Tab-separated table of C-alpha atoms in Angstrom:
chain	number	residue	atom	x	y	z
A	1	UNK	CA	27.340	30.045	37.934
A	2	UNK	CA	30.096	32.538	37.043
A	3	UNK	CA	33.060	34.077	38.875
A	4	UNK	CA	33.719	37.769	39.287
A	5	UNK	CA	35.749	37.867	36.071
A	6	UNK	CA	32.916	36.191	34.115
A	7	UNK	CA	34.390	32.659	33.923
A	8	UNK	CA	31.851	29.851	34.202
A	9	UNK	CA	31.936	27.599	37.260
A	10	UNK	CA	30.635	24.077	36.541
A	11	UNK	CA	28.855	21.773	38.901
A	12	UNK	CA	30.964	18.616	38.869
A	13	UNK	CA	28.048	16.356	37.885
A	14	UNK	CA	27.053	18.658	35.031
A	15	UNK	CA	30.646	18.865	33.828
A	16	UNK	CA	31.092	15.095	33.780
A	17	UNK	CA	27.747	14.717	32.012
A	18	UNK	CA	28.705	17.360	29.432
A	19	UNK	CA	32.019	15.604	28.782
A	20	UNK	CA	30.163	12.336	28.233
A	21	UNK	CA	27.723	13.980	25.838
A	22	UNK	CA	30.593	15.569	23.940
A	23	UNK	CA	32.358	12.219	23.596
A	24	UNK	CA	29.262	10.525	22.195
A	25	UNK	CA	28.594	13.404	19.810
A	26	UNK	CA	32.197	13.646	18.639
A	27	UNK	CA	32.991	9.967	18.211
A	28	UNK	CA	29.660	8.122	17.976
A	29	UNK	CA	30.184	4.406	17.371
A	30	UNK	CA	33.866	3.420	17.309
A	31	UNK	CA	35.925	0.305	16.649
A	32	UNK	CA	39.201	-0.266	18.484
A	33	UNK	CA	41.828	-3.006	18.639
A	34	UNK	CA	43.977	-4.055	21.597
A	35	UNK	CA	44.756	-6.766	24.150
A	36	UNK	CA	42.466	-7.878	26.976
A	37	UNK	CA	43.594	-7.401	30.558
A	38	UNK	CA	41.802	-8.114	33.818
A	39	UNK	CA	38.795	-9.713	32.108
A	40	UNK	CA	36.062	-10.611	34.622
A	41	UNK	CA	32.433	-11.690	34.242
A	42	UNK	CA	30.183	-10.642	37.147
A	43	UNK	CA	27.335	-12.749	38.487
A	44	UNK	CA	24.963	-10.333	36.747
A	45	UNK	CA	26.404	-11.398	33.393
A	46	UNK	CA	28.145	-8.059	32.771
A	47	UNK	CA	31.807	-8.160	31.734
A	48	UNK	CA	34.498	-5.691	32.820
A	49	UNK	CA	38.066	-5.460	31.516
A	50	UNK	CA	40.800	-3.190	30.234
A	51	UNK	CA	41.882	-2.898	26.623
A	52	UNK	CA	45.635	-2.218	26.381
A	53	UNK	CA	47.905	-1.225	23.551
A	54	UNK	CA	50.266	-4.031	22.515
A	55	UNK	CA	53.253	-2.167	23.926
A	56	UNK	CA	51.426	-1.228	27.127
A	57	UNK	CA	51.577	2.486	26.359
A	58	UNK	CA	47.848	3.110	26.719
A	59	UNK	CA	44.747	1.531	28.149
A	60	UNK	CA	40.960	1.925	28.133
A	61	UNK	CA	38.445	0.729	30.705
A	62	UNK	CA	35.598	-1.264	29.124
A	63	UNK	CA	32.186	-2.568	30.173
A	64	UNK	CA	30.173	-5.137	28.212
A	65	UNK	CA	26.668	-5.589	29.521
A	66	UNK	CA	24.909	-8.910	29.769
A	67	UNK	CA	22.877	-8.711	26.550
A	68	UNK	CA	25.916	-7.944	24.389
A	69	UNK	CA	28.020	-10.510	26.269
A	70	UNK	CA	25.432	-13.218	25.590
A	71	UNK	CA	26.313	-13.056	21.882
A	72	UNK	CA	30.009	-13.848	22.409
A	73	UNK	CA	30.903	-16.994	20.487
A	74	UNK	CA	34.318	-17.424	22.128
A	75	UNK	CA	35.779	-17.234	25.620
A	76	UNK	CA	37.791	-14.028	26.037
A	77	UNK	CA	41.076	-14.364	27.940
A	78	UNK	CA	43.712	-11.981	29.190
A	79	UNK	CA	46.361	-11.168	26.631
A	80	UNK	CA	44.116	-12.030	23.680
A	81	UNK	CA	44.046	-9.519	20.816
A	82	UNK	CA	40.489	-8.446	20.084
A	83	UNK	CA	38.513	-5.893	18.119
A	84	UNK	CA	35.722	-4.044	19.915
A	85	UNK	CA	32.748	-2.067	18.653
A	86	UNK	CA	30.901	0.321	20.917
A	87	UNK	CA	30.552	3.879	22.212
A	88	UNK	CA	32.740	6.053	24.429
A	89	UNK	CA	31.199	7.271	27.673
A	90	UNK	CA	32.114	8.654	31.073
A	91	UNK	CA	31.499	6.596	34.217
A	92	UNK	CA	30.028	9.508	36.154
A	93	UNK	CA	30.531	8.302	39.781
A	94	UNK	CA	34.309	8.265	39.195
A	95	UNK	CA	34.574	10.627	36.247
A	96	UNK	CA	36.464	7.928	34.325
A	97	UNK	CA	36.527	7.403	30.577
A	98	UNK	CA	35.198	4.001	29.536
A	99	UNK	CA	33.941	2.185	26.487
A	100	UNK	CA	30.513	0.519	26.407
A	101	UNK	CA	31.245	-2.539	24.254
A	102	UNK	CA	28.492	-3.791	21.983
A	103	UNK	CA	30.459	-6.486	20.105
A	104	UNK	CA	33.791	-8.261	20.455
A	105	UNK	CA	35.699	-10.567	18.123
A	106	UNK	CA	39.235	-11.916	17.853
A	107	UNK	CA	41.517	-9.401	16.106
A	108	UNK	CA	42.568	-11.902	13.457
A	109	UNK	CA	39.206	-11.435	11.750
A	110	UNK	CA	40.146	-7.982	10.503
A	111	UNK	CA	41.502	-9.181	7.144
A	112	UNK	CA	38.427	-11.340	6.607
A	113	UNK	CA	36.211	-8.355	7.358
A	114	UNK	CA	38.003	-6.280	4.739
A	115	UNK	CA	37.507	-9.088	2.217
A	116	UNK	CA	33.859	-9.324	3.274
A	117	UNK	CA	33.281	-5.614	2.703
A	118	UNK	CA	34.985	-5.599	-0.706
A	119	UNK	CA	32.956	-8.570	-1.952
A	120	UNK	CA	29.753	-7.104	-0.501
A	121	UNK	CA	30.304	-3.823	-2.342
A	122	UNK	CA	30.943	-5.596	-5.663
A	123	UNK	CA	27.923	-7.917	-5.440
A	124	UNK	CA	25.734	-5.071	-4.237
A	125	UNK	CA	26.816	-3.076	-7.264
A	126	UNK	CA	25.584	-5.920	-9.485
A	127	UNK	CA	22.127	-5.648	-7.890
A	128	UNK	CA	22.241	-9.049	-6.167
A	129	UNK	CA	21.033	-7.541	-2.895
A	130	UNK	CA	18.335	-5.243	-4.336
A	131	UNK	CA	15.073	-5.238	-2.408
A	132	UNK	CA	12.948	-5.331	-5.573
A	133	UNK	CA	14.217	-8.798	-6.474
A	134	UNK	CA	13.161	-10.267	-3.119
A	135	UNK	CA	10.271	-12.717	-3.409
A	136	UNK	CA	7.430	-13.140	-0.895
A	137	UNK	CA	7.270	-16.386	1.028
A	138	UNK	CA	4.316	-18.749	0.505
A	139	UNK	CA	1.670	-18.232	3.162
A	140	UNK	CA	0.910	-21.908	3.729
A	141	UNK	CA	3.833	-24.083	2.569
A	142	UNK	CA	3.278	-27.822	2.296
A	143	UNK	CA	6.979	-28.734	2.319
A	144	UNK	CA	10.056	-26.815	3.371
A	145	UNK	CA	13.645	-27.642	2.510
A	146	UNK	CA	16.604	-27.226	4.855
A	147	UNK	CA	20.178	-26.873	3.658
A	148	UNK	CA	22.538	-27.514	6.574
A	149	UNK	CA	24.759	-30.152	8.104
A	150	UNK	CA	23.111	-33.305	9.451
A	151	UNK	CA	25.250	-32.914	12.572
A	152	UNK	CA	24.433	-29.246	13.078
A	153	UNK	CA	22.433	-28.083	16.069
A	154	UNK	CA	20.657	-25.762	13.653
A	155	UNK	CA	18.894	-28.740	12.032
A	156	UNK	CA	17.610	-29.860	15.419
A	157	UNK	CA	16.397	-26.323	16.150
A	158	UNK	CA	14.519	-26.087	12.838
A	159	UNK	CA	12.897	-29.522	13.156
A	160	UNK	CA	11.895	-28.861	16.769
A	161	UNK	CA	10.327	-25.525	15.858
A	162	UNK	CA	8.447	-27.063	12.933
A	163	UNK	CA	7.086	-29.923	15.073
A	164	UNK	CA	5.901	-27.398	17.613
A	165	UNK	CA	4.400	-24.847	15.223
A	166	UNK	CA	3.400	-26.771	12.104
A	167	UNK	CA	3.613	-30.558	12.466
A	168	UNK	CA	1.621	-30.958	9.245
A	169	UNK	CA	4.430	-29.400	7.167
A	170	UNK	CA	6.942	-31.868	5.740
A	171	UNK	CA	10.653	-31.092	6.162
A	172	UNK	CA	13.142	-32.251	3.504
A	173	UNK	CA	16.860	-31.956	4.303
A	174	UNK	CA	19.514	-31.274	1.666
A	175	UNK	CA	22.687	-32.045	3.650
A	176	UNK	CA	25.871	-30.053	3.202
A	177	UNK	CA	28.798	-29.088	5.452
A	178	UNK	CA	28.520	-25.553	6.811
A	179	UNK	CA	32.132	-24.880	7.758
A	180	UNK	CA	35.527	-25.387	6.193
A	181	UNK	CA	37.075	-25.153	2.755
A	182	UNK	CA	34.900	-27.955	1.342
A	183	UNK	CA	31.645	-26.320	2.463
A	184	UNK	CA	30.990	-23.693	-0.296
A	185	UNK	CA	30.821	-26.055	-3.335
A	186	UNK	CA	28.690	-28.548	-1.413
A	187	UNK	CA	26.360	-25.790	-0.226
A	188	UNK	CA	26.000	-24.649	-3.837
A	189	UNK	CA	25.211	-28.208	-4.914
A	190	UNK	CA	22.566	-28.629	-2.173
A	191	UNK	CA	20.853	-25.309	-3.008
A	192	UNK	CA	20.901	-26.114	-6.729
A	193	UNK	CA	19.565	-29.636	-6.099
A	194	UNK	CA	16.662	-28.270	-4.053
A	195	UNK	CA	15.701	-25.989	-6.933
A	196	UNK	CA	16.086	-28.724	-9.544
A	197	UNK	CA	13.939	-31.234	-7.685
A	198	UNK	CA	11.173	-28.638	-7.224
A	199	UNK	CA	9.621	-30.444	-4.278
A	200	UNK	CA	9.594	-27.736	-1.610
A	201	UNK	CA	7.799	-24.401	-1.400
A	202	UNK	CA	10.525	-22.556	0.500
A	203	UNK	CA	14.164	-23.259	1.367
A	204	UNK	CA	15.961	-22.558	4.652
A	205	UNK	CA	19.755	-22.194	4.534
A	206	UNK	CA	21.068	-22.229	8.099
A	207	UNK	CA	23.733	-23.000	10.662
A	208	UNK	CA	24.484	-22.016	14.260
A	209	UNK	CA	26.651	-19.193	15.502
A	210	UNK	CA	30.418	-18.891	15.332
A	211	UNK	CA	33.262	-16.588	14.533
A	212	UNK	CA	33.553	-14.750	11.239
A	213	UNK	CA	35.917	-17.476	10.055
A	214	UNK	CA	33.436	-20.186	11.089
A	215	UNK	CA	30.674	-18.514	9.067
A	216	UNK	CA	32.882	-17.730	6.081
A	217	UNK	CA	31.338	-20.400	3.820
A	218	UNK	CA	28.192	-18.237	3.708
A	219	UNK	CA	30.247	-15.296	2.434
A	220	UNK	CA	31.451	-17.309	-0.562
A	221	UNK	CA	30.531	-15.689	-3.881
A	222	UNK	CA	29.363	-18.977	-5.422
A	223	UNK	CA	27.011	-19.615	-2.493
A	224	UNK	CA	25.604	-16.097	-2.795
A	225	UNK	CA	24.958	-16.504	-6.505
A	226	UNK	CA	23.335	-19.917	-5.966
A	227	UNK	CA	20.894	-18.348	-3.484
A	228	UNK	CA	20.072	-15.559	-5.939
A	229	UNK	CA	19.537	-18.067	-8.776
A	230	UNK	CA	17.341	-20.406	-6.700
A	231	UNK	CA	13.845	-20.814	-8.204
A	232	UNK	CA	12.612	-21.461	-4.660
A	233	UNK	CA	12.338	-18.551	-2.173
A	234	UNK	CA	15.237	-18.707	0.290
A	235	UNK	CA	15.294	-17.813	3.990
A	236	UNK	CA	18.758	-17.494	5.497
A	237	UNK	CA	19.216	-18.170	9.206
A	238	UNK	CA	22.944	-18.196	9.841
A	239	UNK	CA	24.530	-17.552	13.227
A	240	UNK	CA	23.149	-15.344	15.964
A	241	UNK	CA	21.111	-12.157	15.747
A	242	UNK	CA	24.225	-9.982	15.491
A	243	UNK	CA	25.882	-12.100	12.774
A	244	UNK	CA	25.570	-11.003	9.157
A	245	UNK	CA	26.762	-12.878	6.079
A	246	UNK	CA	26.494	-12.158	2.365
A	247	UNK	CA	24.023	-15.041	2.166
A	248	UNK	CA	21.719	-12.993	4.431
A	249	UNK	CA	21.771	-10.079	1.981
A	250	UNK	CA	21.145	-12.375	-1.032
A	251	UNK	CA	18.279	-14.345	0.527
A	252	UNK	CA	14.662	-13.354	0.060
A	253	UNK	CA	14.390	-13.029	3.835
A	254	UNK	CA	16.957	-12.974	6.643
A	255	UNK	CA	16.163	-14.671	9.947
A	256	UNK	CA	18.217	-13.864	13.057
A	257	UNK	CA	18.564	-17.557	14.015
A	258	UNK	CA	17.722	-20.999	12.551
A	259	UNK	CA	14.777	-21.270	14.950
A	260	UNK	CA	13.477	-17.897	13.811
A	261	UNK	CA	13.800	-19.054	10.197
A	262	UNK	CA	11.486	-21.992	10.915
A	263	UNK	CA	9.022	-19.670	12.644
A	264	UNK	CA	9.026	-17.297	9.677
A	265	UNK	CA	8.384	-19.872	6.948
A	266	UNK	CA	5.403	-21.642	8.498
A	267	UNK	CA	2.462	-20.090	10.371
A	268	UNK	CA	1.616	-21.651	13.712
A	269	UNK	CA	-0.881	-24.493	13.368
A	270	UNK	CA	-2.968	-23.353	16.333
A	271	UNK	CA	-3.292	-19.853	14.860
A	272	UNK	CA	-4.310	-21.316	11.488
A	273	UNK	CA	-6.941	-23.502	13.118
A	274	UNK	CA	-8.292	-20.532	15.060
A	275	UNK	CA	-8.488	-18.500	11.850
A	276	UNK	CA	-10.334	-21.342	10.108
A	277	UNK	CA	-12.745	-21.653	13.030
A	278	UNK	CA	-13.409	-17.920	12.905
A	279	UNK	CA	-14.037	-18.048	9.165
A	280	UNK	CA	-16.367	-21.011	9.686
A	281	UNK	CA	-18.354	-19.036	12.271
A	282	UNK	CA	-18.585	-16.072	9.919
A	283	UNK	CA	-19.797	-18.275	7.057
A	284	UNK	CA	-22.387	-19.963	9.267
A	285	UNK	CA	-23.677	-16.631	10.517
A	286	UNK	CA	-23.847	-15.220	6.992
A	287	UNK	CA	-25.653	-18.328	5.740
A	288	UNK	CA	-28.150	-18.161	8.606
A	289	UNK	CA	-28.884	-14.484	7.877
A	290	UNK	CA	-29.458	-15.317	4.199
A	291	UNK	CA	-31.766	-18.182	5.104
A	292	UNK	CA	-33.761	-15.902	7.423
A	293	UNK	CA	-34.208	-13.275	4.690
A	294	UNK	CA	-35.318	-15.844	2.144
A	295	UNK	CA	-37.720	-17.377	4.672
A	296	UNK	CA	-39.353	-13.963	5.152
A	297	UNK	CA	-39.687	-13.531	1.394
A	298	UNK	CA	-41.238	-16.983	1.144
A	299	UNK	CA	-43.689	-16.188	3.945
A	300	UNK	CA	-44.795	-12.968	2.222
A	301	UNK	CA	-45.237	-14.793	-1.093
A	302	UNK	CA	-47.239	-17.509	0.653
A	303	UNK	CA	-49.544	-14.959	2.201
A	304	UNK	CA	-50.235	-13.387	-1.174
A	305	UNK	CA	-50.926	-16.755	-2.786
A	306	UNK	CA	-53.261	-17.822	0.038
A	307	UNK	CA	-55.719	-14.954	-0.815
A	308	UNK	CA	-55.846	-14.705	-4.641
A	309	UNK	CA	-59.313	-13.072	-4.643
A	310	UNK	CA	-58.042	-10.248	-2.419
A	311	UNK	CA	-55.054	-9.748	-4.710
A	312	UNK	CA	-57.357	-9.696	-7.761
A	313	UNK	CA	-59.622	-7.142	-6.087
A	314	UNK	CA	-56.670	-4.872	-5.368
A	315	UNK	CA	-55.581	-5.026	-8.991
A	316	UNK	CA	-59.138	-4.278	-10.196
A	317	UNK	CA	-59.314	-1.238	-7.948
A	318	UNK	CA	-56.020	-0.029	-9.256
A	319	UNK	CA	-57.139	-0.495	-12.882
A	320	UNK	CA	-60.405	1.391	-12.176
A	321	UNK	CA	-58.491	4.268	-10.613
A	322	UNK	CA	-56.153	4.435	-13.602
A	323	UNK	CA	-59.140	4.450	-15.992
A	324	UNK	CA	-60.753	7.348	-14.111
A	325	UNK	CA	-57.516	9.309	-14.222
A	326	UNK	CA	-57.189	8.631	-17.947
A	327	UNK	CA	-60.783	9.761	-18.716
A	328	UNK	CA	-60.356	12.940	-16.667
A	329	UNK	CA	-57.070	13.736	-18.333
A	330	UNK	CA	-58.547	13.353	-21.860
A	331	UNK	CA	-61.415	16.026	-21.492
A	332	UNK	CA	-58.924	18.382	-19.874
A	333	UNK	CA	-56.535	17.986	-22.801
A	334	UNK	CA	-59.375	18.544	-25.331
A	335	UNK	CA	-60.561	21.643	-23.454
A	336	UNK	CA	-57.054	23.146	-23.390
A	337	UNK	CA	-56.629	22.569	-27.127
A	338	UNK	CA	-60.079	24.113	-27.929
A	339	UNK	CA	-59.161	27.206	-25.970
A	340	UNK	CA	-55.912	27.492	-27.860
A	341	UNK	CA	-57.764	27.224	-31.214
A	342	UNK	CA	-60.104	30.057	-30.169
A	343	UNK	CA	-57.135	32.287	-29.345
A	344	UNK	CA	-55.445	31.517	-32.671
A	345	UNK	CA	-58.712	32.187	-34.595
A	346	UNK	CA	-59.102	35.586	-32.875
A	347	UNK	CA	-55.508	36.495	-33.834
A	348	UNK	CA	-56.145	35.398	-37.430
A	349	UNK	CA	-59.339	37.485	-37.717
A	350	UNK	CA	-57.531	40.543	-36.406
A	351	UNK	CA	-55.045	40.184	-39.258
A	352	UNK	CA	-57.770	39.737	-41.992
A	353	UNK	CA	-57.430	42.564	-44.648
A	354	UNK	CA	-61.193	42.582	-45.199
A	355	UNK	CA	-61.770	43.852	-41.673
A	356	UNK	CA	-59.344	46.733	-42.387
A	357	UNK	CA	-61.232	47.635	-45.617
A	358	UNK	CA	-64.512	47.780	-43.678
A	359	UNK	CA	-63.064	50.684	-41.658
A	360	UNK	CA	-62.703	52.870	-44.841
A	361	UNK	CA	-59.253	51.919	-45.973
A	362	UNK	CA	-58.389	50.893	-49.583
A	363	UNK	CA	-55.858	48.424	-50.958
A	364	UNK	CA	-54.095	49.976	-54.012
A	365	UNK	CA	-52.141	47.979	-56.641
A	366	UNK	CA	-50.479	48.944	-59.941
A	367	UNK	CA	-51.115	47.410	-63.331
A	368	UNK	CA	-48.937	44.376	-62.472
A	369	UNK	CA	-50.874	43.749	-59.261
A	370	UNK	CA	-48.085	44.952	-56.909
A	371	UNK	CA	-49.239	46.570	-53.680
A	372	UNK	CA	-48.402	50.288	-53.449
A	373	UNK	CA	-47.160	51.686	-50.161
A	374	UNK	CA	-45.296	54.835	-51.339
A	375	UNK	CA	-45.832	57.684	-53.886
A	376	UNK	CA	-42.368	56.887	-55.124
A	377	UNK	CA	-43.824	53.792	-56.789
A	378	UNK	CA	-46.259	55.873	-58.972
A	379	UNK	CA	-45.843	58.134	-62.011
A	380	UNK	CA	-48.500	60.453	-63.504
A	381	UNK	CA	-50.614	58.613	-66.098
A	382	UNK	CA	-50.209	55.224	-64.367
A	383	UNK	CA	-53.287	52.958	-64.179
A	384	UNK	CA	-54.146	51.871	-60.612
A	385	UNK	CA	-56.721	49.606	-58.994
A	386	UNK	CA	-58.211	50.447	-55.545
A	387	UNK	CA	-59.879	47.582	-53.687
A	388	UNK	CA	-62.642	48.824	-51.358
A	389	UNK	CA	-64.968	47.038	-48.919
A	390	UNK	CA	-67.540	46.184	-51.578
A	391	UNK	CA	-65.647	46.294	-54.898
A	392	UNK	CA	-62.812	47.755	-57.002
A	393	UNK	CA	-62.146	51.167	-58.579
A	394	UNK	CA	-59.886	51.570	-61.616
A	395	UNK	CA	-58.335	54.996	-62.052
A	396	UNK	CA	-55.530	56.890	-63.743
A	397	UNK	CA	-52.979	59.045	-61.860
A	398	UNK	CA	-53.117	62.699	-62.866
A	399	UNK	CA	-50.540	64.017	-60.352
A	400	UNK	CA	-48.140	62.788	-57.611
A	401	UNK	CA	-47.748	64.985	-54.513
A	402	UNK	CA	-45.315	63.639	-51.844
A	403	UNK	CA	-45.997	64.638	-48.246
A	404	UNK	CA	-43.630	67.253	-46.777
A	405	UNK	CA	-40.894	65.774	-44.503
A	406	UNK	CA	-41.757	65.594	-40.786
A	407	UNK	CA	-40.157	68.423	-38.759
A	408	UNK	CA	-39.745	68.206	-35.041
A	409	UNK	CA	-40.589	71.225	-32.874
A	410	UNK	CA	-37.658	73.174	-31.426
């Protein structure tokens, strides 16, 4: 809709929607830091709050829906400094700017994140995270190793999942602390020990969720290099689905949780048994079809052997037929060759010089016996011999008279 002077008149809903689209296009995903104010969690699980500048000079309404809020590993409180990741949007019923929060963490993790990104870039540049160095997991492992703390809930989750899915697979634990300053060297020792002992087919390195600082042991460079150097394929299941550590990038496979790691390394026993039963049915059916075919062959052979005189008679008839065909083919071949000889003899007789002499022609040669075909070969006084039908005539040339050249009529 436009006014008389050509200016556009917006419908309020369309304008608010256009502003929201422009915000998402212009900013996309954003990260912002501030202090929480008015934090509430509704019965639906959604969280609503304001994010304020430290000096109170600005604020931003925020909404964190239930799925994103379920991954929080701390209890947000008013006045706490946090870092948010999400997208800007417009709450259309009120036309208010708000942020849809997808992740939240305490603001003190910013320095650790910078350290994380620097180390990630350096190790990635060395090729430690390259996809082509990732190894496939064994399809049917007999033993799996688990590197985690004996007191960790992650160990319970892995063992429970293995008992449920694959109780026949043995689990060997290589204990190591998963948090604190002492954790990295002991994690390295456990991973190295699992490779040295060579008693498991695949290794799970895992722990439960936590803050970036809680998971920092799995961002240690020595731990990353130990995972890369492991002779045993490594599955990393650290934290929640949204958590990422450098150990995840170095492992042969990343699992979103410790439970998922257990589900990835071992196929479900019931599914394996069903596959085996299906293969057994296929083999039995194939064997039965083969037995049926061979039984038919045996029956046909038995029928032939039960009537040897009939089989002998059939062979005798066949031999007699072949003999008749052979005898008929031989006279035909002789007849064709006789006819060809007659044709060749007629051609040879037609070329016989004696038949030409009988028609009044003579065969003239010089003293050396050379056949004469032109007057240019003869000089007056030369001795010639003319062979006629019934004898020879010897004569001497008295004159040579060439024929006049042939002239065509005008």
